[in-house]
């Protein structure tokens, strides 16, 4: 009885191609996660700046003579200040599909920014971008 020789030629090539594809997928995930994180940080910086601009909406008359309490913020003036700030820093040029909202919360103002970040490496079947958002709250305390 003769044993047939098994031909293993080419098996290592299949394994190398498989490892290469897995490596490419891992690189795509890391690069895209980094891009999404940096885009979210950029949006958070814009939200912080917008919240500081919204603080300019304080009712000036309430600042004098008041101590140990919070100054009321005017939501309408805050919206105007946020719009001016975002226009001045060209926020639309930094974040795709930028949407923003300013909500008054008594003596505080909440600024919420939403946008999309473009992912640099997009394998077949993945979406081209990711949704990002950031919130910033400002309140003025008088000490």
Coordinates of N, CA and C in Angstrom, one line a residue:
X1 N 0.8 -1.2 0.0 CA 0.0 0.0 0.0 C 0.9 1.2 0.0
X2 N 0.6 2.1 -0.9 CA 1.4 3.3 -1.0 C 0.6 4.5 -0.5
X3 N 1.3 5.3 0.3 CA 0.6 6.5 0.8 C 0.8 7.6 -0.2
X4 N -0.2 8.4 -0.5 CA -0.1 9.5 -1.4 C 0.5 10.7 -0.7
X5 N 1.4 11.3 -1.4 CA 2.0 12.5 -0.8 C 1.0 13.7 -0.9
X6 N 0.9 14.4 0.2 CA 0.0 15.5 0.2 C 0.8 16.7 -0.2
X7 N 0.3 17.5 -1.1 CA 0.9 18.7 -1.7 C 0.5 19.9 -0.9
X8 N 1.4 20.4 -0.1 CA 1.2 21.6 0.8 C 1.6 22.9 0.1
X9 N 2.1 22.9 -1.1 CA 2.6 24.1 -1.7 C 1.4 25.1 -1.9
X10 N 1.7 26.3 -1.6 CA 0.7 27.4 -1.7 C -0.1 27.7 -0.4
X11 N 0.0 26.8 0.5 CA -0.7 27.0 1.8 C -0.2 28.2 2.5
X12 N 1.1 28.4 2.6 CA 1.6 29.6 3.3 C 1.2 30.9 2.6
X13 N 1.0 30.9 1.3 CA 0.6 32.1 0.6 C -0.8 32.5 1.0
X14 N -1.7 31.5 1.2 CA -3.1 31.8 1.6 C -3.1 32.4 3.0
X15 N -2.2 31.8 3.9 CA -2.2 32.3 5.3 C -1.6 33.7 5.3
X16 N -0.6 34.0 4.5 CA 0.0 35.4 4.5 C -1.0 36.4 3.9
X17 N -1.7 36.0 2.9 CA -2.8 36.9 2.4 C -3.8 37.2 3.5
X18 N -4.2 36.2 4.2 CA -5.2 36.3 5.3 C -4.7 37.2 6.4
X19 N -3.5 37.1 6.8 CA -2.9 37.9 7.8 C -2.8 39.4 7.3
X20 N -2.4 39.5 6.0 CA -2.3 40.9 5.5 C -3.7 41.6 5.5
X21 N -4.7 40.9 5.1 CA -6.1 41.5 5.1 C -6.5 41.8 6.5
X22 N -6.2 41.0 7.5 CA -6.5 41.3 8.9 C -5.7 42.5 9.4
X23 N -4.5 42.6 9.0 CA -3.6 43.8 9.3 C -4.2 45.1 8.7
X24 N -4.6 45.0 7.4 CA -5.2 46.2 6.8 C -6.5 46.6 7.5
X25 N -7.3 45.7 7.9 CA -8.5 46.0 8.7 C -8.2 46.7 10.0
X26 N -7.2 46.2 10.7 CA -6.8 46.8 12.0 C -6.3 48.2 11.8
X27 N -5.5 48.4 10.7 CA -5.0 49.7 10.4 C -6.1 50.7 10.1
X28 N -7.1 50.2 9.3 CA -8.3 51.0 9.0 C -9.0 51.4 10.2
X29 N -9.2 50.5 11.1 CA -10.0 50.8 12.4 C -9.2 51.8 13.2
X30 N -7.9 51.6 13.4 CA -7.1 52.6 14.2 C -7.1 54.0 13.6
X31 N -6.9 54.0 12.3 CA -6.8 55.3 11.6 C -8.2 56.0 11.7
X32 N -9.2 55.3 11.4 CA -10.6 55.9 11.5 C -10.9 56.3 12.9
X33 N -10.6 55.5 13.9 CA -10.9 55.9 15.3 C -10.1 57.1 15.7
X34 N -8.9 57.3 15.2 CA -8.1 58.5 15.5 C -8.7 59.7 14.9
X35 N -9.1 59.6 13.6 CA -9.7 60.7 12.9 C -11.0 61.1 13.6
X36 N -11.8 60.2 14.0 CA -13.1 60.5 14.7 C -12.8 61.2 16.1
X37 N -11.8 60.7 16.8 CA -11.4 61.3 18.1 C -10.9 62.7 17.9
X38 N -10.0 62.9 16.9 CA -9.5 64.3 16.7 C -10.6 65.2 16.2
X39 N -11.6 64.7 15.4 CA -12.7 65.5 15.0 C -13.6 65.9 16.1
X40 N -13.8 64.9 17.0 CA -14.6 65.2 18.2 C -13.9 66.2 19.1
X41 N -12.6 66.1 19.3 CA -11.9 67.1 20.1 C -12.0 68.5 19.5
X42 N -11.9 68.6 18.2 CA -12.0 69.9 17.5 C -13.4 70.5 17.7
X43 N -14.4 69.6 17.7 CA -15.8 70.1 17.9 C -15.9 70.5 19.4
X44 N -15.3 69.8 20.3 CA -15.4 70.2 21.7 C -14.7 71.5 22.0
X45 N -13.6 71.8 21.3 CA -12.9 73.1 21.4 C -13.8 74.2 20.9
X46 N -14.5 73.9 19.8 CA -15.4 74.9 19.2 C -16.6 75.2 20.2
X47 N -17.1 74.1 20.8 CA -18.2 74.2 21.8 C -17.7 75.0 23.0
X48 N -16.5 74.8 23.5 CA -16.0 75.6 24.6 C -15.9 77.0 24.3
X49 N -15.4 77.3 23.1 CA -15.2 78.7 22.7 C -16.6 79.4 22.5
X50 N -17.6 78.6 21.9 CA -18.9 79.2 21.8 C -19.6 79.4 23.1
X51 N -19.3 78.6 24.1 CA -19.9 78.8 25.4 C -19.3 80.0 26.1
X52 N -18.0 80.2 25.9 CA -17.4 81.4 26.4 C -17.9 82.7 25.8
X53 N -18.2 82.6 24.5 CA -18.8 83.7 23.8 C -20.2 83.9 24.3
X54 N -20.9 82.8 24.6 CA -22.3 83.0 25.1 C -22.3 83.7 26.5
X55 N -21.2 83.5 27.2 CA -21.1 84.2 28.5 C -21.1 85.7 28.4
X56 N -20.8 86.2 27.2 CA -20.9 87.6 27.0 C -22.4 88.1 27.0
X57 N -23.3 87.2 27.0 CA -24.7 87.5 27.0 C -25.2 87.8 28.4
X58 N -24.4 88.0 29.4 CA -24.8 88.3 30.7 C -25.5 89.7 30.8
X59 N -26.5 89.7 31.6 CA -27.1 91.0 31.9 C -26.2 91.8 32.8
X60 N -25.6 92.8 32.2 CA -24.6 93.6 32.9 C -25.1 94.3 34.2
X61 N -26.3 94.7 34.2 CA -26.8 95.3 35.4 C -26.9 94.4 36.6
X62 N -27.0 93.1 36.3 CA -27.1 92.1 37.4 C -25.7 91.8 38.0
X63 N -24.6 92.3 37.4 CA -23.3 92.0 37.9 C -23.0 92.9 39.1
X64 N -23.5 94.1 39.1 CA -23.1 95.1 40.1 C -23.9 94.9 41.4
X65 N -23.2 94.8 42.4 CA -23.8 94.7 43.8 C -24.2 93.2 44.1
X66 N -24.1 92.3 43.2 CA -24.4 90.9 43.5 C -23.2 90.1 43.9
X67 N -23.2 89.4 45.0 CA -22.1 88.6 45.3 C -22.6 87.2 45.8
X68 N -21.8 86.2 45.6 CA -22.1 84.9 46.1 C -23.3 84.2 45.4
X69 N -23.6 84.7 44.2 CA -24.7 84.1 43.5 C -24.3 84.0 42.0
X70 N -25.2 83.5 41.2 CA -24.9 83.4 39.8 C -25.6 84.5 39.0
X71 N -24.9 85.0 38.0 CA -25.5 86.0 37.1 C -26.4 85.4 36.1
X72 N -27.5 86.0 35.8 CA -28.4 85.4 34.8 C -27.9 85.7 33.4
X73 N -28.0 84.7 32.6 CA -27.6 84.8 31.2 C -28.8 84.9 30.3
X74 N -28.7 85.8 29.3 CA -29.8 86.0 28.4 C -29.6 85.0 27.2
X75 N -30.5 84.0 27.1 CA -30.4 83.1 26.0 C -30.4 83.7 24.6
X76 N -31.2 84.7 24.4 CA -31.2 85.3 23.1 C -29.9 86.0 22.7
X77 N -29.3 86.7 23.7 CA -28.0 87.3 23.4 C -26.9 86.2 23.3
X78 N -27.1 85.1 24.0 CA -26.1 84.0 23.9 C -26.2 83.4 22.5
X79 N -27.4 83.2 22.0 CA -27.5 82.6 20.6 C -26.8 83.5 19.6
X80 N -27.0 84.8 19.7 CA -26.4 85.8 18.8 C -24.8 85.7 19.0
X81 N -24.4 85.6 20.2 CA -22.9 85.6 20.5 C -22.3 84.3 19.9
X82 N -23.0 83.2 20.1 CA -22.6 81.9 19.6 C -22.5 81.9 18.0
X83 N -23.5 82.4 17.4 CA -23.6 82.5 15.9 C -22.4 83.4 15.4
X84 N -22.2 84.5 16.1 CA -21.0 85.4 15.7 C -19.7 84.7 15.9
X85 N -19.5 84.0 17.0 CA -18.3 83.2 17.2 C -18.0 82.2 16.2
X86 N -19.1 81.3 15.9 CA -18.9 80.3 15.0 C -18.6 80.8 13.6
X87 N -19.2 81.9 13.2 CA -18.9 82.5 11.9 C -17.5 83.1 11.9
X88 N -17.0 83.7 13.0 CA -15.7 84.3 13.1 C -14.6 83.3 13.0
X89 N -14.8 82.1 13.5 CA -13.7 81.1 13.5 C -13.9 80.1 12.3
X90 N -14.9 80.4 11.4 CA -15.2 79.6 10.3 C -15.4 78.1 10.7
X91 N -16.3 77.9 11.6 CA -16.6 76.6 12.1 C -17.1 75.6 11.0
X92 N -17.8 76.2 10.1 CA -18.3 75.3 9.0 C -17.2 74.8 8.1
X93 N -16.1 75.5 8.1 CA -14.9 75.0 7.3 C -14.1 73.9 8.0
X94 N -14.3 73.8 9.4 CA -13.6 72.9 10.2 C -14.4 71.6 10.4
X95 N -15.7 71.7 10.4 CA -16.6 70.6 10.8 C -17.7 70.5 9.7
X96 N -17.8 69.3 9.1 CA -18.8 69.1 8.1 C -20.2 69.0 8.7
X97 N -21.2 69.5 8.0 CA -22.6 69.4 8.4 C -22.8 69.9 9.8
X98 N -22.2 71.0 10.1 CA -22.3 71.6 11.5 C -23.7 72.1 11.8
X99 N -24.2 71.6 12.9 CA -25.5 72.1 13.5 C -25.2 72.5 14.9
X100 N -25.9 73.6 15.4 CA -25.7 74.0 16.7 C -27.0 74.4 17.4
X101 N -27.0 74.4 18.7 CA -28.2 74.7 19.5 C -27.7 75.4 20.8
X102 N -28.4 76.4 21.2 CA -28.2 77.1 22.5 C -29.4 77.0 23.3
X103 N -29.3 76.4 24.5 CA -30.4 76.3 25.4 C -30.1 77.1 26.7
X104 N -31.1 77.9 27.1 CA -31.0 78.6 28.4 C -31.5 77.7 29.5
X105 N -30.7 77.7 30.6 CA -31.1 76.8 31.7 C -31.1 77.7 33.0
X106 N -31.9 78.7 33.1 CA -31.9 79.6 34.2 C -30.7 80.5 34.2
X107 N -29.7 80.2 35.1 CA -28.5 81.0 35.1 C -27.4 80.4 34.4
X108 N -27.7 79.4 33.5 CA -26.6 78.8 32.7 C -27.1 78.7 31.2
X109 N -26.1 78.5 30.4 CA -26.4 78.3 28.9 C -25.7 77.1 28.5
X110 N -26.4 76.2 27.8 CA -25.8 75.0 27.2 C -25.7 75.1 25.7
X111 N -24.4 74.9 25.2 CA -24.2 75.0 23.8 C -23.9 73.6 23.3
X112 N -24.7 73.1 22.3 CA -24.5 71.8 21.7 C -24.2 71.9 20.3
X113 N -23.1 71.3 19.9 CA -22.7 71.3 18.5 C -22.7 69.8 18.0
X114 N -23.2 69.7 16.7 CA -23.2 68.3 16.1 C -22.6 68.5 14.7
X115 N -21.9 67.5 14.2 CA -21.4 67.5 12.9 C -21.0 66.1 12.5
X116 N -20.2 66.0 11.4 CA -19.7 64.8 10.8 C -18.3 64.9 10.6
X117 N -17.6 63.8 10.7 CA -16.1 63.8 10.4 C -16.0 62.7 9.3
X118 N -15.1 63.1 8.3 CA -14.9 62.2 7.2 C -13.8 61.2 7.6
X119 N -14.1 59.9 7.4 CA -13.1 58.8 7.8 C -12.1 58.7 6.6
X120 N -10.8 58.6 6.9 CA -9.8 58.6 5.8 C -9.7 57.2 5.1
X121 N -9.9 56.1 5.8 CA -9.8 54.8 5.2 C -11.2 54.1 5.3
X122 N -11.8 53.9 4.2 CA -13.2 53.3 4.2 C -13.2 52.0 3.4
X123 N -13.2 50.9 4.2 CA -13.3 49.6 3.5 C -14.7 49.5 2.9
X124 N -14.9 48.6 1.9 CA -16.2 48.4 1.3 C -17.2 48.0 2.4
X125 N -18.4 48.7 2.3 CA -19.5 48.4 3.2 C -19.5 49.3 4.4
X126 N -18.5 50.1 4.6 CA -18.4 51.1 5.7 C -19.0 52.4 5.2
X127 N -19.5 53.2 6.2 CA -19.9 54.6 5.8 C -18.8 55.5 5.7
X128 N -18.9 56.6 4.9 CA -17.8 57.5 4.6 C -17.5 58.4 5.8
X129 N -18.5 58.6 6.7 CA -18.3 59.5 7.8 C -18.9 59.0 9.1
X130 N -18.6 59.7 10.2 CA -19.1 59.4 11.5 C -19.7 60.7 12.1
X131 N -20.8 60.5 12.9 CA -21.4 61.6 13.6 C -20.7 61.9 14.8
X132 N -20.5 63.2 15.1 CA -19.8 63.6 16.3 C -20.6 64.7 17.0
X133 N -20.5 64.9 18.3 CA -21.2 65.9 19.0 C -20.4 66.3 20.2
X134 N -20.7 67.6 20.7 CA -20.0 68.1 21.9 C -21.0 69.1 22.6
X135 N -20.9 69.1 23.9 CA -21.7 70.0 24.7 C -20.8 70.8 25.6
X136 N -21.2 72.0 25.8 CA -20.4 72.9 26.7 C -21.5 73.7 27.5
X137 N -21.2 73.9 28.8 CA -22.1 74.7 29.6 C -21.4 75.8 30.2
X138 N -22.0 77.0 30.3 CA -21.4 78.1 30.9 C -22.3 78.7 32.0
X139 N -21.8 79.0 33.1 CA -22.5 79.8 34.1 C -21.6 80.7 34.8
X140 N -22.1 81.9 35.1 CA -21.2 82.9 35.7 C -21.5 83.0 37.2
X141 N -20.5 82.8 38.0 CA -20.7 83.0 39.5 C -20.0 84.3 39.9
X142 N -20.7 84.9 40.7 CA -20.2 86.2 41.2 C -19.7 86.0 42.6
X143 N -18.4 86.2 42.8 CA -17.7 86.0 44.1 C -17.2 87.3 44.7

